């Protein structure tokens, strides 16, 4: 049995990510979540053109984040992604953001993504190949 | 007894709010939440300088949103804010985003905001005057 | 002769527009430019759907801004737009951003917009009706 | 004599960088410029805390970009930075953004950065050590 595992990637906090409190704006953690998801797809060899050709679209239906400690400019963040749920037409991705140098947990959250037909807008089945590739990242 | 009520404001979706799917990027709903909160504070006569002088800071500790229908460029959005919880050191703001023309609910969510001392970073009591002004918006 | 004139609109600086220096991030002035342009189009009765139906697209080919004084959170900005050039296939929009309360000039710049065919990507003629509506805003 | 050279770094276009035209929003090229500048500073061993301690601040006074070809989601961009001018109190950074795979030039521009005293807001001399480190990147 292939062991379940997390996908990890790292980002620097850019100046534009901060706000006048000197910390990363709370909406930007969701952008870090998404960049991590994009890195995972590249890592798995997904071709975004392939999804577009099948008229597939992956909108978010839910987003959640708890903020523990602020991230600041120039911090190196490590983001850990796991697939928390993998259903027929949707999946839930869990994220943890750490300060990579101190290993302190800064934020944790999730997004629920649905597979949708771009023309009808309706939920549709996640392609079998995608399910297969996401499975090893299920907790 | 003063009736409990919602605060409402309206925004246009700007081109920059959209992404390549032709809809508002999911992180931007949190920015609409925050702009509504800012409008409320202005409406209530809060002076942001006053908070700064008291070394008060209002970081978010939780953010949540459910997405029902996409918003698109040039849509007029109506955002409805209510105070869902008002505790000693924190409060929870609930948001509903409607398409103002069709009255269709597009998204609903909340943020939990904590009052914090800017120097120590620790949670502190919400000023009495602020509590008094927020109370009428409690559900 | 109809007098040439500027189009004016006002925006509040949102918290998310600021960065850790406590001022509006320099990239966001270009977003204020664009929001003003969008307000002008609404004011002129342009239908964005109309442009889409004609496969028209209006990409920017040049953007410029000089920054005089910083804008800060909660500042009320007044943006003044004039049409600096109106050519067959492109136009140049000039912008001035003032602090509306103090009337101090904060930033000034321009964008050059080209009319393009969405399928070929090539520059095309600006529709006659658009030219007619933009003319009164030429300096 | 140490040869003059360009600093190069690469970025992926994230989904959030795009707009409803399916291309990178024009304001985001300025954010790519800035991220490249930040990479250069890290490469040169600047400590941002060091600048903060000396009450130094580096606001932009001018920004310019010409857009040649659109960048799209998932494109790998290579950004080339050179120091175009190095004066007593300001410097001009030139940027070229290429599609890294096709080597096609997508955009080119510059920013003018001024060294300023954080308390007075006035322009001040660029520290000698900074000048020394930037010199090899002068064209």
Coordinates of C-alpha atoms in Angstrom, one line a residue:
Chain A
X1 CA 0.0 0.0 0.0
X2 CA 1.3 3.4 -1.0
X3 CA 1.6 5.6 2.1
X4 CA -0.6 8.6 2.4
X5 CA 1.4 11.8 2.4
X6 CA 1.3 15.6 2.3
X7 CA 2.5 17.8 -0.5
X8 CA 4.8 20.6 0.5
X9 CA 6.0 23.7 -1.1
X10 CA 7.6 27.0 0.0
X11 CA 6.9 30.7 -0.8
X12 CA 8.5 34.0 0.2
X13 CA 6.1 36.6 1.5
X14 CA 6.3 39.5 -1.0
X15 CA 6.0 43.2 0.1
X16 CA 2.7 43.4 -1.8
X17 CA 1.2 40.6 0.4
X18 CA 1.5 42.8 3.5
X19 CA -0.9 45.5 4.8
X20 CA -0.5 48.6 7.0
X21 CA -0.4 46.4 10.1
X22 CA 2.9 45.1 8.8
X23 CA 1.6 41.6 8.4
X24 CA 0.2 39.5 5.5
X25 CA -3.4 40.5 4.7
X26 CA -5.8 37.8 5.7
X27 CA -7.2 37.3 2.2
X28 CA -3.7 36.5 0.9
X29 CA -3.5 33.2 2.8
X30 CA -6.2 31.9 0.4
X31 CA -4.0 32.9 -2.5
X32 CA -1.1 30.9 -0.9
X33 CA -3.5 28.0 -0.6
X34 CA -4.3 28.2 -4.3
X35 CA -0.6 28.6 -5.4
X36 CA 0.1 25.4 -3.4
X37 CA -2.7 23.6 -5.2
X38 CA -1.3 24.8 -8.5
X39 CA 2.1 23.5 -7.6
X40 CA 0.6 20.1 -6.7
X41 CA -1.1 19.9 -10.1
X42 CA 2.2 20.7 -11.9
X43 CA 3.9 18.1 -9.7
X44 CA 1.3 15.5 -10.7
X45 CA 1.6 16.4 -14.4
X46 CA -1.9 17.7 -14.8
X47 CA -2.2 19.7 -18.0
X48 CA -4.5 22.7 -17.5
X49 CA -5.1 22.7 -21.2
X50 CA -6.4 19.1 -20.8
X51 CA -9.1 20.2 -18.3
X52 CA -10.0 23.1 -20.5
X53 CA -10.5 20.8 -23.5
X54 CA -12.9 18.6 -21.5
X55 CA -14.8 21.8 -20.5
X56 CA -13.9 21.1 -16.9
X57 CA -13.7 23.8 -14.4
X58 CA -12.9 23.6 -10.7
X59 CA -14.6 26.4 -8.7
X60 CA -14.4 26.6 -5.0
X61 CA -17.6 26.2 -3.0
X62 CA -16.2 26.7 0.5
X63 CA -13.1 28.4 2.0
X64 CA -11.9 28.5 5.6
X65 CA -8.9 29.7 7.4
X66 CA -7.8 30.1 11.1
X67 CA -5.0 32.5 11.7
X68 CA -2.7 31.6 14.6
X69 CA 0.4 33.9 14.2
X70 CA 1.0 36.7 11.7
X71 CA 3.4 36.2 8.7
X72 CA 5.5 39.2 7.7
X73 CA 7.4 40.5 4.7
X74 CA 10.3 38.2 3.6
X75 CA 9.2 35.3 5.7
X76 CA 9.7 31.9 4.1
X77 CA 6.5 30.0 4.4
X78 CA 6.1 26.3 4.0
X79 CA 2.6 25.2 3.0
X80 CA 1.5 21.6 3.6
X81 CA -1.4 20.3 1.5
X82 CA -3.4 17.1 2.1
X83 CA -6.5 15.8 0.4
X84 CA -9.0 15.6 3.3
X85 CA -11.9 14.3 1.3
X86 CA -12.2 12.8 -2.1
X87 CA -15.8 12.5 -3.3
X88 CA -17.4 11.7 -6.7
X89 CA -17.8 15.3 -7.7
X90 CA -15.9 17.3 -5.1
X91 CA -12.8 17.2 -3.0
X92 CA -11.6 19.0 0.1
X93 CA -8.0 20.2 0.4
X94 CA -6.5 20.9 3.8
X95 CA -3.7 23.4 4.2
X96 CA -1.2 24.3 7.0
X97 CA 1.1 27.2 6.6
X98 CA 4.3 27.2 8.7
X99 CA 7.1 29.7 9.1
X100 CA 9.7 27.4 7.5
X101 CA 12.6 28.7 9.6
X102 CA 10.9 28.5 13.1
X103 CA 8.4 25.7 12.2
X104 CA 5.7 27.7 13.9
X105 CA 2.2 27.0 12.6
X106 CA 0.8 30.4 11.3
X107 CA -2.5 29.4 9.7
X108 CA -4.6 26.3 8.9
X109 CA -7.6 25.9 6.7
X110 CA -9.3 24.2 3.8
X111 CA -11.1 24.7 0.5
X112 CA -13.8 22.5 -1.1
X113 CA -13.4 22.3 -4.8
X114 CA -16.1 21.0 -7.1
X115 CA -15.7 19.6 -10.6
X116 CA -18.0 21.5 -12.9
X117 CA -19.0 21.5 -16.6
X118 CA -18.0 24.9 -18.0
X119 CA -21.0 25.1 -20.3
X120 CA -23.8 24.0 -18.0
X121 CA -22.1 25.2 -14.7
X122 CA -23.3 21.9 -13.1
X123 CA -21.3 19.6 -10.9
X124 CA -19.8 16.7 -12.7
X125 CA -17.7 13.6 -12.0
X126 CA -14.0 14.1 -11.3
X127 CA -12.0 12.4 -14.1
X128 CA -10.7 8.9 -13.0
X129 CA -7.1 9.8 -13.7
X130 CA -7.4 12.8 -11.4
X131 CA -8.9 10.7 -8.6
X132 CA -6.0 8.3 -9.0
X133 CA -3.4 11.0 -8.8
X134 CA -5.0 12.7 -5.8
X135 CA -5.5 9.5 -3.7
X136 CA -2.0 9.2 -2.3
X137 CA -2.4 12.7 -0.7
X138 CA -5.6 11.6 1.2
X139 CA -5.0 11.7 5.0
Chain B
X1 CA -35.9 48.3 22.6
X2 CA -33.9 49.3 19.5
X3 CA -34.5 46.8 16.7
X4 CA -31.5 44.6 15.6
X5 CA -30.6 45.3 12.1
X6 CA -28.2 44.6 9.3
X7 CA -25.8 47.1 7.7
X8 CA -25.9 47.2 3.9
X9 CA -23.6 48.6 1.3
X10 CA -23.1 48.1 -2.4
X11 CA -20.0 47.6 -4.6
X12 CA -19.4 47.2 -8.3
X13 CA -17.2 44.2 -9.4
X14 CA -14.1 45.7 -10.9
X15 CA -12.2 44.0 -13.8
X16 CA -9.3 43.3 -11.6
X17 CA -11.5 41.3 -9.2
X18 CA -12.1 38.7 -11.9
X19 CA -9.9 35.8 -13.0
X20 CA -9.5 33.7 -16.2
X21 CA -12.7 31.8 -15.5
X22 CA -14.5 35.1 -16.1
X23 CA -15.7 35.3 -12.5
X24 CA -14.7 37.0 -9.2
X25 CA -11.6 35.2 -7.7
X26 CA -12.6 33.4 -4.5
X27 CA -10.2 35.3 -2.3
X28 CA -11.8 38.6 -3.3
X29 CA -15.0 37.9 -1.5
X30 CA -13.0 38.3 1.7
X31 CA -11.9 41.7 0.5
X32 CA -15.6 42.6 -0.1
X33 CA -16.3 41.5 3.5
X34 CA -13.6 43.8 4.7
X35 CA -14.6 46.8 2.7
X36 CA -18.1 46.4 4.1
X37 CA -16.7 46.3 7.6
X38 CA -14.8 49.5 6.9
X39 CA -18.0 51.1 5.6
X40 CA -19.7 50.2 8.8
X41 CA -17.0 51.7 10.9
X42 CA -17.2 54.9 8.9
X43 CA -21.0 54.9 9.3
X44 CA -20.6 54.5 13.0
X45 CA -18.1 57.3 13.2
X46 CA -15.2 55.3 14.4
X47 CA -11.9 57.1 14.0
X48 CA -9.2 54.7 12.9
X49 CA -6.7 57.2 14.3
X50 CA -8.4 56.8 17.7
X51 CA -7.8 53.0 17.7
X52 CA -4.2 53.5 16.6
X53 CA -3.6 56.0 19.5
X54 CA -4.9 53.4 22.0
X55 CA -2.5 50.8 20.4
X56 CA -5.5 48.8 19.4
X57 CA -5.4 46.4 16.5
X58 CA -8.2 44.2 15.1
X59 CA -6.7 41.1 13.4
X60 CA -8.9 38.3 12.1
X61 CA -8.5 34.9 13.7
X62 CA -11.0 33.1 11.4
X63 CA -12.5 33.6 8.0
X64 CA -15.1 31.5 6.2
X65 CA -17.0 31.7 3.0
X66 CA -19.5 29.5 1.1
X67 CA -19.8 30.3 -2.6
X68 CA -23.3 29.8 -4.2
X69 CA -23.2 31.5 -7.5
X70 CA -20.4 33.3 -9.3
X71 CA -20.2 37.1 -9.5
X72 CA -19.0 38.7 -12.7
X73 CA -17.4 41.9 -13.9
X74 CA -19.6 45.0 -13.6
X75 CA -22.1 43.2 -11.3
X76 CA -23.5 45.4 -8.6
X77 CA -23.1 43.5 -5.3
X78 CA -25.1 44.2 -2.1
X79 CA -23.3 43.1 1.0
X80 CA -25.3 42.6 4.2
X81 CA -23.4 42.6 7.5
X82 CA -24.6 41.5 10.9
X83 CA -22.8 41.1 14.2
X84 CA -23.3 37.4 14.9
X85 CA -21.4 37.4 18.2
X86 CA -20.1 40.1 20.5
X87 CA -17.8 38.8 23.2
X88 CA -15.5 40.6 25.6
X89 CA -12.4 40.4 23.4
X90 CA -13.7 39.3 20.1
X91 CA -16.7 39.6 17.7
X92 CA -18.0 37.6 14.8
X93 CA -19.3 39.4 11.7
X94 CA -21.6 37.6 9.3
X95 CA -21.8 38.6 5.6
X96 CA -24.1 37.8 2.8
X97 CA -23.3 39.0 -0.7
X98 CA -26.2 39.4 -3.1
X99 CA -26.4 40.3 -6.8
X100 CA -28.3 43.6 -6.1
X101 CA -30.3 43.5 -9.3
X102 CA -31.5 39.9 -9.2
X103 CA -31.4 39.6 -5.3
X104 CA -29.7 36.2 -5.8
X105 CA -27.5 35.2 -2.9
X106 CA -24.0 34.7 -4.2
X107 CA -21.9 34.0 -1.1
X108 CA -22.2 33.9 2.7
X109 CA -19.6 33.8 5.3
X110 CA -18.0 35.3 8.4
X111 CA -14.9 36.6 10.0
X112 CA -13.9 36.5 13.7
X113 CA -12.1 39.6 14.8
X114 CA -10.2 40.0 18.0
X115 CA -9.2 43.2 19.8
X116 CA -5.5 43.1 20.4
X117 CA -2.8 45.3 22.0
X118 CA -0.5 46.3 19.2
X119 CA 2.7 46.2 21.4
X120 CA 2.1 42.9 23.2
X121 CA 0.1 41.2 20.5
X122 CA -2.3 39.9 23.1
X123 CA -6.1 39.9 23.1
X124 CA -7.6 42.8 25.0
X125 CA -11.0 44.1 25.9
X126 CA -13.1 45.7 23.1
X127 CA -13.6 49.4 24.1
X128 CA -17.0 50.0 25.7
X129 CA -17.9 52.6 23.1
X130 CA -17.3 50.2 20.3
X131 CA -19.4 47.5 22.0
X132 CA -22.2 50.1 22.3
X133 CA -22.1 51.0 18.6
X134 CA -21.9 47.4 17.4
X135 CA -24.8 46.1 19.5
X136 CA -27.7 47.3 17.3
X137 CA -26.2 45.1 14.5
X138 CA -26.3 41.9 16.6
X139 CA -28.7 39.4 15.1
Chain C
X1 CA -18.9 73.8 -29.4
X2 CA -19.2 71.4 -26.5
X3 CA -16.5 72.2 -23.9
X4 CA -13.8 69.6 -23.3
X5 CA -13.9 68.3 -19.8
X6 CA -12.6 65.8 -17.3
X7 CA -14.4 62.9 -15.8
X8 CA -14.2 62.7 -12.0
X9 CA -15.0 60.0 -9.5
X10 CA -14.0 59.3 -5.9
X11 CA -12.8 56.1 -4.0
X12 CA -11.9 55.3 -0.4
X13 CA -8.6 53.6 0.2
X14 CA -9.3 50.2 1.6
X15 CA -7.1 48.4 4.1
X16 CA -6.1 45.8 1.6
X17 CA -4.8 48.6 -0.7
X18 CA -2.0 49.4 1.8
X19 CA 1.3 47.7 2.4
X20 CA 3.7 47.4 5.4
X21 CA 5.0 51.0 4.8
X22 CA 1.5 52.1 5.8
X23 CA 0.7 53.6 2.4
X24 CA -1.1 52.4 -0.8
X25 CA 1.0 49.9 -2.7
X26 CA 2.3 51.5 -5.9
X27 CA 0.7 48.9 -8.2
X28 CA -2.7 49.8 -6.8
X29 CA -2.8 53.2 -8.4
X30 CA -3.1 51.4 -11.7
X31 CA -6.1 49.6 -10.3
X32 CA -7.6 53.0 -9.3
X33 CA -6.9 54.2 -12.9
X34 CA -8.9 51.2 -14.2
X35 CA -11.8 51.6 -11.8
X36 CA -12.1 55.2 -12.9
X37 CA -12.1 54.1 -16.6
X38 CA -14.8 51.6 -15.7
X39 CA -16.9 54.3 -14.0
X40 CA -16.5 56.5 -17.2
X41 CA -17.8 53.6 -19.4
X42 CA -20.8 53.1 -17.1
X43 CA -21.4 56.9 -17.1
X44 CA -21.3 56.9 -20.9
X45 CA -23.7 54.0 -21.2
X46 CA -21.2 51.5 -22.7
X47 CA -22.5 48.0 -22.5
X48 CA -19.6 45.6 -21.8
X49 CA -21.7 42.8 -23.3
X50 CA -21.9 44.9 -26.5
X51 CA -18.1 45.0 -26.8
X52 CA -17.9 41.2 -26.1
X53 CA -20.4 40.5 -28.8
X54 CA -18.3 42.4 -31.4
X55 CA -15.3 40.4 -30.2
X56 CA -13.7 43.6 -29.1
X57 CA -11.1 43.7 -26.4
X58 CA -9.3 46.7 -25.0
X59 CA -5.8 45.7 -23.7
X60 CA -3.4 48.2 -22.3
X61 CA -0.1 48.6 -24.3
X62 CA 1.5 51.1 -21.9
X63 CA 1.1 52.3 -18.3
X64 CA 2.8 55.0 -16.5
X65 CA 2.6 56.7 -13.1
X66 CA 4.5 59.3 -11.1
X67 CA 4.0 59.2 -7.3
X68 CA 4.1 62.6 -5.5
X69 CA 2.7 62.0 -2.1
X70 CA 1.5 58.7 -0.4
X71 CA -2.1 57.8 0.0
X72 CA -3.1 56.1 3.2
X73 CA -5.9 53.9 4.5
X74 CA -9.3 55.5 4.6
X75 CA -8.2 58.5 2.5
X76 CA -10.9 59.7 0.1
X77 CA -9.3 59.9 -3.3
X78 CA -10.6 61.9 -6.3
X79 CA -9.5 60.6 -9.7
X80 CA -9.6 62.9 -12.7
X81 CA -9.6 61.3 -16.1
X82 CA -9.1 63.0 -19.5
X83 CA -8.7 61.5 -22.9
X84 CA -5.2 62.7 -23.9
X85 CA -5.1 61.1 -27.4
X86 CA -7.8 59.6 -29.5
X87 CA -6.4 57.7 -32.5
X88 CA -8.0 55.3 -35.0
X89 CA -7.0 52.2 -33.1
X90 CA -5.9 53.4 -29.7
X91 CA -6.5 56.0 -27.1
X92 CA -4.5 57.5 -24.2
X93 CA -6.2 58.2 -20.9
X94 CA -4.6 60.6 -18.5
X95 CA -5.2 60.3 -14.7
X96 CA -4.6 62.5 -11.8
X97 CA -5.3 61.3 -8.2
X98 CA -5.9 63.8 -5.5
X99 CA -6.6 63.6 -1.9
X100 CA -10.2 64.8 -2.1
X101 CA -10.1 66.6 1.3
X102 CA -6.8 68.4 1.0
X103 CA -6.9 68.7 -2.8
X104 CA -3.2 67.6 -2.8
X105 CA -2.1 65.8 -6.0
X106 CA -0.9 62.4 -5.0
X107 CA -0.2 60.7 -8.4
X108 CA -0.5 61.3 -12.1
X109 CA -0.1 59.0 -15.0
X110 CA -1.6 57.5 -18.1
X111 CA -2.5 54.2 -19.9
X112 CA -2.6 53.6 -23.6
X113 CA -5.4 51.4 -24.6
X114 CA -5.7 49.6 -27.9
X115 CA -8.9 48.2 -29.6
X116 CA -8.2 44.6 -30.5
X117 CA -10.0 41.8 -32.2
X118 CA -10.4 39.1 -29.6
X119 CA -9.9 36.2 -32.1
X120 CA -7.0 37.5 -34.1
X121 CA -5.4 39.6 -31.2
X122 CA -4.8 42.3 -33.8
X123 CA -5.4 46.0 -33.4
X124 CA -8.7 47.2 -34.9
X125 CA -10.7 50.4 -35.4
X126 CA -12.4 51.9 -32.3
X127 CA -16.1 51.8 -33.0
X128 CA -17.5 55.2 -34.2
X129 CA -20.0 55.4 -31.4
X130 CA -17.2 55.0 -28.8
X131 CA -15.1 57.7 -30.5
X132 CA -18.1 60.0 -30.3
X133 CA -18.6 59.4 -26.7
X134 CA -15.0 59.8 -25.7
X135 CA -14.4 63.0 -27.7
X136 CA -15.8 65.5 -25.1
X137 CA -13.2 64.2 -22.6
X138 CA -10.3 65.0 -24.9
X139 CA -8.0 67.7 -23.4
Chain D
X1 CA 37.0 45.2 -14.1
X2 CA 33.9 43.3 -13.0
X3 CA 31.5 42.9 -16.0
X4 CA 28.1 44.6 -15.8
X5 CA 25.3 42.1 -15.7
X6 CA 21.6 41.5 -15.4
X7 CA 19.9 39.8 -12.5
X8 CA 17.5 37.1 -13.6
X9 CA 14.7 35.2 -11.8
X10 CA 11.7 33.2 -12.8
X11 CA 8.1 33.1 -11.7
X12 CA 5.0 31.0 -12.6
X13 CA 1.9 33.0 -13.4
X14 CA -0.7 32.1 -10.7
X15 CA -4.4 31.8 -11.4
X16 CA -5.1 34.9 -9.2
X17 CA -2.8 37.0 -11.5
X18 CA -5.2 36.6 -14.4
X19 CA -8.3 38.5 -15.3
X20 CA -11.5 37.7 -17.2
X21 CA -9.6 38.3 -20.5
X22 CA -7.7 35.1 -19.7
X23 CA -4.4 37.0 -19.4
X24 CA -2.3 38.6 -16.6
X25 CA -3.9 41.8 -15.3
X26 CA -1.7 44.8 -16.4
X27 CA -1.2 46.0 -12.8
X28 CA 0.4 42.6 -11.9
X29 CA 3.5 43.2 -14.0
X30 CA 4.5 45.8 -11.5
X31 CA 4.2 43.2 -8.8
X32 CA 6.4 40.9 -10.8
X33 CA 8.9 43.8 -11.1
X34 CA 8.9 44.2 -7.3
X35 CA 9.2 40.5 -6.6
X36 CA 12.3 40.5 -8.8
X37 CA 13.7 43.5 -7.0
X38 CA 13.1 41.6 -3.7
X39 CA 14.9 38.5 -5.0
X40 CA 17.9 40.7 -6.0
X41 CA 18.1 42.2 -2.5
X42 CA 18.1 38.7 -1.0
X43 CA 20.7 37.6 -3.5
X44 CA 22.9 40.6 -2.5
X45 CA 22.5 39.8 1.2
X46 CA 20.5 43.0 2.1
X47 CA 18.9 42.7 5.5
X48 CA 15.5 44.4 5.4
X49 CA 15.8 44.8 9.1
X50 CA 19.0 46.7 8.6
X51 CA 17.2 49.3 6.4
X52 CA 14.4 49.5 9.0
X53 CA 16.9 50.2 11.8
X54 CA 18.4 53.1 9.8
X55 CA 14.9 54.4 9.3
X56 CA 15.4 54.0 5.5
X57 CA 12.5 53.5 3.2
X58 CA 12.5 53.0 -0.5
X59 CA 9.3 54.4 -2.1
X60 CA 8.8 54.4 -5.8
X61 CA 8.5 57.8 -7.5
X62 CA 7.8 56.5 -11.0
X63 CA 6.6 53.3 -12.7
X64 CA 6.4 52.5 -16.4
X65 CA 5.5 49.4 -18.4
X66 CA 5.0 48.6 -22.1
X67 CA 3.0 45.5 -22.8
X68 CA 4.0 43.5 -26.0
X69 CA 2.4 40.1 -25.7
X70 CA 0.0 38.7 -23.0
X71 CA 1.2 36.3 -20.3
X72 CA -1.3 33.6 -19.3
X73 CA -2.0 31.2 -16.4
X74 CA 0.8 28.8 -15.7
X75 CA 3.3 30.5 -18.0
X76 CA 6.9 30.5 -16.6
X77 CA 8.2 34.0 -16.8
X78 CA 11.8 35.1 -16.7
X79 CA 12.4 38.6 -15.4
X80 CA 15.6 40.4 -16.2
X81 CA 16.6 43.3 -14.0
X82 CA 19.3 45.9 -14.6
X83 CA 20.2 49.1 -12.8
X84 CA 19.7 51.7 -15.4
X85 CA 20.7 54.7 -13.3
X86 CA 22.4 55.0 -9.9
X87 CA 22.2 58.5 -8.5
X88 CA 23.0 59.9 -5.0
X89 CA 19.5 59.6 -3.7
X90 CA 17.7 57.5 -6.2
X91 CA 18.1 54.6 -8.7
X92 CA 16.3 53.4 -11.8
X93 CA 15.6 49.7 -12.2
X94 CA 14.9 48.3 -15.7
X95 CA 12.9 45.2 -16.2
X96 CA 12.2 42.8 -19.1
X97 CA 9.7 40.0 -18.7
X98 CA 10.1 37.1 -21.1
X99 CA 8.2 33.9 -21.6
X100 CA 10.9 31.6 -20.4
X101 CA 10.0 28.7 -22.7
X102 CA 9.6 30.7 -25.9
X103 CA 12.0 33.5 -25.0
X104 CA 9.4 36.0 -26.4
X105 CA 9.6 39.4 -24.7
X106 CA 6.2 40.1 -23.1
X107 CA 6.7 43.4 -21.3
X108 CA 9.5 45.9 -20.5
X109 CA 9.5 48.8 -18.1
X110 CA 11.1 50.5 -15.1
X111 CA 10.7 51.9 -11.7
X112 CA 12.5 54.8 -10.1
X113 CA 13.2 54.2 -6.4
X114 CA 14.2 56.9 -4.0
X115 CA 16.0 56.4 -0.6
X116 CA 13.9 58.3 2.0
X117 CA 14.1 58.9 5.7
X118 CA 11.1 57.2 7.3
X119 CA 10.6 59.9 9.9
X120 CA 11.0 63.1 7.8
X121 CA 9.8 61.5 4.5
X122 CA 12.6 63.3 2.7
X123 CA 15.0 61.9 0.1
X124 CA 18.3 60.9 1.6
X125 CA 21.6 59.4 0.4
X126 CA 21.7 55.7 -0.6
X127 CA 24.0 53.9 1.8
X128 CA 27.5 53.4 0.4
X129 CA 27.3 49.6 0.9
X130 CA 24.1 49.5 -1.2
X131 CA 25.6 51.5 -4.0
X132 CA 28.6 49.2 -4.0
X133 CA 26.3 46.1 -4.3
X134 CA 24.1 47.6 -7.0
X135 CA 26.9 48.8 -9.2
X136 CA 27.7 45.5 -11.0
X137 CA 24.1 45.5 -12.3
X138 CA 24.4 48.9 -14.0
X139 CA 24.0 48.6 -17.7

